[in-house]
mmCIF file of C-alpha atoms in Angstrom:
data_model
loop_
_atom_site.group_PDB
_atom_site.id
_atom_site.type_symbol
_atom_site.label_atom_id
_atom_site.label_comp_id
_atom_site.label_asym_id
_atom_site.label_seq_id
_atom_site.Cartn_x
_atom_site.Cartn_y
_atom_site.Cartn_z
ATOM 1 C CA SER A 1 179.203 166.980 303.739
ATOM 2 C CA PRO A 2 180.968 165.014 301.021
ATOM 3 C CA ARG A 3 179.766 164.976 297.437
ATOM 4 C CA HIS A 4 179.167 161.728 295.594
ATOM 5 C CA ILE A 5 180.535 162.091 292.059
ATOM 6 C CA GLU A 6 180.626 159.271 289.528
ATOM 7 C CA VAL A 7 182.155 159.067 286.058
ATOM 8 C CA GLN A 8 180.444 157.123 283.280
ATOM 9 C CA ILE A 9 182.864 154.902 281.369
ATOM 10 C CA ILE A 10 182.606 152.585 278.384
ATOM 11 C CA GLY A 11 185.481 150.156 277.744
ATOM 12 C CA ASP A 12 186.271 148.024 274.708
ATOM 13 C CA GLY A 13 187.828 145.133 276.652
ATOM 14 C CA LYS A 14 191.185 145.695 274.958
ATOM 15 C CA GLY A 15 192.561 148.506 277.082
ATOM 16 C CA GLY A 16 190.609 151.282 275.419
ATOM 17 C CA ALA A 17 188.042 153.392 277.265
ATOM 18 C CA VAL A 18 186.163 156.673 276.944
ATOM 19 C CA HIS A 19 184.326 158.710 279.552
ATOM 20 C CA LEU A 20 180.905 160.263 279.062
ATOM 21 C CA CYS A 21 181.375 163.019 281.648
ATOM 22 C CA GLU A 22 180.247 162.754 285.256
ATOM 23 C CA ARG A 23 177.160 162.851 287.477
ATOM 24 C CA ASP A 24 176.486 164.314 290.932
ATOM 25 C CA CYS A 25 174.564 161.788 293.055
ATOM 26 C CA SER A 26 174.909 163.494 296.441
ATOM 27 C CA VAL A 27 171.163 163.676 297.246
ATOM 28 C CA GLN A 28 170.526 160.340 298.938
ATOM 29 C CA ARG A 29 168.342 158.689 301.570
ATOM 30 C CA ARG A 30 169.740 155.747 303.558
ATOM 31 C CA TYR A 31 172.693 155.683 301.120
ATOM 32 C CA GLN A 32 170.322 155.240 298.180
ATOM 33 C CA LYS A 33 170.420 157.824 295.397
ATOM 34 C CA VAL A 34 167.276 159.930 294.990
ATOM 35 C CA VAL A 35 168.324 162.808 292.688
ATOM 36 C CA GLU A 36 171.064 162.746 290.049
ATOM 37 C CA ILE A 37 172.508 165.629 288.028
ATOM 38 C CA ALA A 38 174.659 165.692 284.892
ATOM 39 C CA PRO A 39 177.107 167.183 284.510
ATOM 40 C CA ALA A 40 178.097 167.595 288.175
ATOM 41 C CA TRP A 41 177.245 171.171 289.160
ATOM 42 C CA SER A 42 179.787 173.623 290.575
ATOM 43 C CA LEU A 43 182.743 171.292 290.062
ATOM 44 C CA ASP A 44 186.201 172.828 289.785
ATOM 45 C CA PRO A 45 187.457 172.284 286.194
ATOM 46 C CA ALA A 46 190.790 170.889 287.404
ATOM 47 C CA LEU A 47 189.032 168.402 289.675
ATOM 48 C CA ARG A 48 186.645 167.424 286.886
ATOM 49 C CA THR A 49 189.603 166.639 284.621
ATOM 50 C CA LYS A 50 191.332 164.669 287.389
ATOM 51 C CA LEU A 51 188.227 162.545 288.012
ATOM 52 C CA HIS A 52 187.980 161.743 284.299
ATOM 53 C CA GLU A 53 191.685 160.901 284.021
ATOM 54 C CA ASP A 54 191.745 158.683 287.112
ATOM 55 C CA SER A 55 188.644 156.827 285.933
ATOM 56 C CA LEU A 56 190.088 156.206 282.482
ATOM 57 C CA ARG A 57 193.433 155.051 283.860
ATOM 58 C CA LEU A 58 191.717 152.539 286.154
ATOM 59 C CA MET A 59 189.379 151.106 283.531
ATOM 60 C CA ARG A 60 192.018 150.939 280.814
ATOM 61 C CA SER A 61 194.445 149.092 283.082
ATOM 62 C CA ALA A 62 191.697 146.569 283.884
ATOM 63 C CA LYS A 63 190.821 146.206 280.178
ATOM 64 C CA TYR A 64 187.252 146.863 281.192
ATOM 65 C CA LEU A 65 184.508 145.849 278.762
ATOM 66 C CA ASN A 66 181.296 147.825 278.244
ATOM 67 C CA ALA A 67 179.459 150.316 280.452
ATOM 68 C CA GLY A 68 180.592 150.942 284.010
ATOM 69 C CA THR A 69 180.788 153.709 286.560
ATOM 70 C CA VAL A 70 183.757 154.833 288.659
ATOM 71 C CA GLU A 71 182.538 156.420 291.884
ATOM 72 C CA PHE A 72 184.226 158.933 294.179
ATOM 73 C CA LEU A 73 183.613 161.021 297.273
ATOM 74 C CA VAL A 74 184.783 164.649 297.143
ATOM 75 C CA ASP A 75 185.364 166.515 300.401
ATOM 76 C CA GLY A 76 184.951 170.201 301.146
ATOM 77 C CA GLU A 77 188.543 170.940 300.150
ATOM 78 C CA GLY A 78 188.155 169.365 296.717
ATOM 79 C CA ARG A 79 190.048 166.154 297.472
ATOM 80 C CA HIS A 80 188.603 163.043 295.867
ATOM 81 C CA TYR A 81 188.549 159.502 297.203
ATOM 82 C CA PHE A 82 187.802 156.344 295.246
ATOM 83 C CA ILE A 83 184.756 154.341 296.421
ATOM 84 C CA GLU A 84 184.084 151.587 293.918
ATOM 85 C CA VAL A 85 183.398 150.568 290.341
ATOM 86 C CA ASN A 86 179.843 149.619 289.416
ATOM 87 C CA PRO A 87 180.283 147.146 286.517
ATOM 88 C CA ARG A 88 176.873 147.689 284.952
ATOM 89 C CA ILE A 89 174.476 150.226 283.528
ATOM 90 C CA GLN A 90 172.961 152.258 286.369
ATOM 91 C CA VAL A 91 169.534 153.720 287.067
ATOM 92 C CA GLU A 92 170.861 157.249 286.653
ATOM 93 C CA HIS A 93 172.358 156.644 283.194
ATOM 94 C CA THR A 94 169.462 158.648 281.708
ATOM 95 C CA VAL A 95 170.940 162.014 282.723
ATOM 96 C CA THR A 96 174.169 161.131 280.924
ATOM 97 C CA GLU A 97 172.254 160.120 277.816
ATOM 98 C CA GLU A 98 170.311 163.394 277.831
ATOM 99 C CA VAL A 99 173.378 165.660 277.997
ATOM 100 C CA THR A 100 175.656 163.652 275.685
ATOM 101 C CA GLY A 101 173.074 162.421 273.166
ATOM 102 C CA ILE A 102 174.562 158.907 273.358
ATOM 103 C CA ASP A 103 172.359 155.847 273.828
ATOM 104 C CA LEU A 104 174.363 153.970 276.467
ATOM 105 C CA VAL A 105 172.335 150.773 276.313
ATOM 106 C CA GLN A 106 172.621 150.542 272.545
ATOM 107 C CA ALA A 107 176.335 151.398 272.656
ATOM 108 C CA GLN A 108 177.185 148.645 275.110
ATOM 109 C CA MET A 109 175.159 146.092 273.153
ATOM 110 C CA ARG A 110 177.004 146.980 269.960
ATOM 111 C CA ILE A 111 180.393 146.815 271.674
ATOM 112 C CA ALA A 112 179.472 143.461 273.208
ATOM 113 C CA SER A 113 178.735 142.221 269.691
ATOM 114 C CA GLY A 114 182.226 143.223 268.507
ATOM 115 C CA ALA A 115 181.833 146.800 267.226
ATOM 116 C CA SER A 116 184.703 149.251 267.733
ATOM 117 C CA PHE A 117 184.434 152.668 269.371
ATOM 118 C CA GLU A 118 184.712 154.278 265.947
ATOM 119 C CA GLU A 119 181.865 152.166 264.570
ATOM 120 C CA VAL A 120 179.681 153.100 267.530
ATOM 121 C CA GLY A 121 180.647 156.779 267.272
ATOM 122 C CA LEU A 122 182.445 156.986 270.610
ATOM 123 C CA VAL A 123 185.315 159.397 269.977
ATOM 124 C CA GLN A 124 186.521 161.089 273.173
ATOM 125 C CA ASP A 125 187.158 164.494 271.629
ATOM 126 C CA GLN A 126 183.603 164.541 270.295
ATOM 127 C CA ILE A 127 181.869 163.566 273.546
ATOM 128 C CA GLN A 128 180.654 166.688 275.339
ATOM 129 C CA ALA A 129 177.972 167.544 277.854
ATOM 130 C CA ARG A 130 175.443 170.022 276.487
ATOM 131 C CA GLY A 131 172.966 171.608 278.862
ATOM 132 C CA ILE A 132 171.865 170.093 282.163
ATOM 133 C CA ALA A 133 169.800 167.047 283.093
ATOM 134 C CA VAL A 134 168.264 166.086 286.440
ATOM 135 C CA GLN A 135 166.680 162.765 287.357
ATOM 136 C CA CYS A 136 164.276 162.163 290.253
ATOM 137 C CA ARG A 137 163.230 158.695 291.362
ATOM 138 C CA VAL A 138 159.628 157.957 292.306
ATOM 139 C CA THR A 139 159.450 154.922 294.587
ATOM 140 C CA THR A 140 156.726 152.860 296.265
ATOM 141 C CA GLU A 141 157.844 153.597 299.815
ATOM 142 C CA ASN A 142 155.899 154.458 302.948
ATOM 143 C CA PRO A 143 157.095 157.609 304.759
ATOM 144 C CA GLU A 144 155.141 156.535 307.861
ATOM 145 C CA ARG A 145 157.425 153.485 308.090
ATOM 146 C CA ASN A 146 160.705 155.343 307.586
ATOM 147 C CA PHE A 147 160.347 154.990 303.805
ATOM 148 C CA ALA A 148 160.329 151.189 303.883
ATOM 149 C CA PRO A 149 159.249 149.569 300.574
ATOM 150 C CA ASP A 150 155.472 149.256 300.377
ATOM 151 C CA THR A 151 153.147 146.937 298.461
ATOM 152 C CA GLY A 152 149.609 147.101 297.160
ATOM 153 C CA THR A 153 147.605 147.997 294.083
ATOM 154 C CA LEU A 154 147.799 151.329 292.279
ATOM 155 C CA SER A 155 144.202 152.508 292.216
ATOM 156 C CA VAL A 156 145.103 155.765 290.448
ATOM 157 C CA TYR A 157 148.174 156.362 288.310
ATOM 158 C CA ARG A 158 148.911 159.256 285.973
ATOM 159 C CA HIS A 159 152.223 160.041 284.288
ATOM 160 C CA SER A 160 153.461 163.551 283.669
ATOM 161 C CA ALA A 161 154.963 164.504 280.317
ATOM 162 C CA GLY A 162 155.989 167.504 278.248
ATOM 163 C CA TYR A 163 158.831 169.036 276.295
ATOM 164 C CA GLY A 164 162.221 168.410 277.875
ATOM 165 C CA MET A 165 160.900 165.556 280.028
ATOM 166 C CA ARG A 166 161.747 161.867 279.848
ATOM 167 C CA GLN A 167 159.925 159.126 281.714
ATOM 168 C CA ASP A 168 161.352 155.635 282.258
ATOM 169 C CA GLY A 169 159.370 152.989 284.097
ATOM 170 C CA ILE A 170 156.159 151.044 284.204
ATOM 171 C CA GLY A 171 153.035 152.219 285.971
ATOM 172 C CA TYR A 172 149.309 152.069 285.389
ATOM 173 C CA SER A 173 146.053 152.039 287.319
ATOM 174 C CA GLY A 174 145.443 148.528 288.593
ATOM 175 C CA MET A 175 149.122 147.613 288.720
ATOM 176 C CA THR A 176 150.094 145.388 291.656
ATOM 177 C CA VAL A 177 153.282 146.404 293.467
ATOM 178 C CA THR A 178 154.953 143.269 294.854
ATOM 179 C CA PRO A 179 157.703 142.934 297.500
ATOM 180 C CA TYR A 180 159.947 140.921 295.175
ATOM 181 C CA TYR A 181 161.655 143.766 293.311
ATOM 182 C CA ASP A 182 163.206 147.153 293.926
ATOM 183 C CA SER A 183 160.769 149.820 295.117
ATOM 184 C CA LEU A 184 161.605 152.105 292.177
ATOM 185 C CA LEU A 185 158.460 152.773 290.153
ATOM 186 C CA VAL A 186 159.425 155.430 287.618
ATOM 187 C CA LYS A 187 162.258 157.816 286.784
ATOM 188 C CA TYR A 188 161.615 161.371 285.620
ATOM 189 C CA THR A 189 164.478 163.083 283.788
ATOM 190 C CA ALA A 190 164.317 166.777 282.918
ATOM 191 C CA ARG A 191 166.751 168.443 280.539
ATOM 192 C CA GLY A 192 167.337 172.056 279.572
ATOM 193 C CA SER A 193 169.900 174.643 278.634
ATOM 194 C CA ASN A 194 170.238 176.058 282.160
ATOM 195 C CA TRP A 195 169.586 175.145 285.783
ATOM 196 C CA GLY A 196 166.434 177.234 286.229
ATOM 197 C CA GLU A 197 164.775 175.753 283.157
ATOM 198 C CA VAL A 198 165.497 172.182 284.269
ATOM 199 C CA ILE A 199 164.178 172.768 287.791
ATOM 200 C CA ARG A 200 160.946 174.336 286.506
ATOM 201 C CA ARG A 201 160.322 171.364 284.222
ATOM 202 C CA MET A 202 161.033 168.813 286.934
ATOM 203 C CA THR A 203 158.917 170.640 289.510
ATOM 204 C CA ARG A 204 155.949 170.750 287.140
ATOM 205 C CA ALA A 205 156.326 167.068 286.247
ATOM 206 C CA LEU A 206 156.414 165.948 289.869
ATOM 207 C CA GLN A 207 153.425 168.128 290.751
ATOM 208 C CA GLU A 208 151.352 166.796 287.849
ATOM 209 C CA ALA A 209 152.206 163.121 288.361
ATOM 210 C CA ARG A 210 149.730 161.299 290.558
ATOM 211 C CA SER A 211 149.585 157.868 292.138
ATOM 212 C CA GLU A 212 147.382 156.388 294.856
ATOM 213 C CA GLU A 213 147.844 152.964 296.329
ATOM 214 C CA ARG A 214 145.389 150.536 297.868
ATOM 215 C CA ARG A 215 147.485 148.451 300.207
ATOM 216 C CA VAL A 216 147.388 144.679 300.315
ATOM 217 C CA GLY A 217 144.838 143.358 302.788
ATOM 218 C CA LYS A 218 142.761 146.558 302.886
#
């Protein structure tokens, strides 16, 4: 039962890098992330620091430029093992944005245009995670076919919203879901000051959201 922990990094391409804390992405189906949490819950402080330090050392030595993620597996004894670096912005970046208050997409665009960390406002000592954020992915998959991607037309679609909720994605009644892209339809991100508050908000949002699909050929 390993945990999948990843550290969000932004590099300046000159050997400088900062971390924006970490995420727990252990809830997966067929090795695809389904639920993401920031910061990683119940993580030993010493291990958290080690993950940050190892990630920074790697990205600084590579003179990494812009947003990227260093990913690890953590076993039951708290030992961590490097998996890979994802050299891009990831789907789950929203939970990091919600707890740090930093717009990752804007930050990487400004750095790509030549801005320094100081100009963007990325100072390591000032980057902290406040509260908790959880993201759930809503996908167009068919559970009767082992959650294989499905296609068709959305005959009914209703978003859920409310305080402490963020919705990223496109969906509307009449939308045609094609087989040419990822099956991800929308991301719901809940934030709050404590775990119970976040879970209540996410549960309500998922219960209120509604989508019905008319499949192709029917």
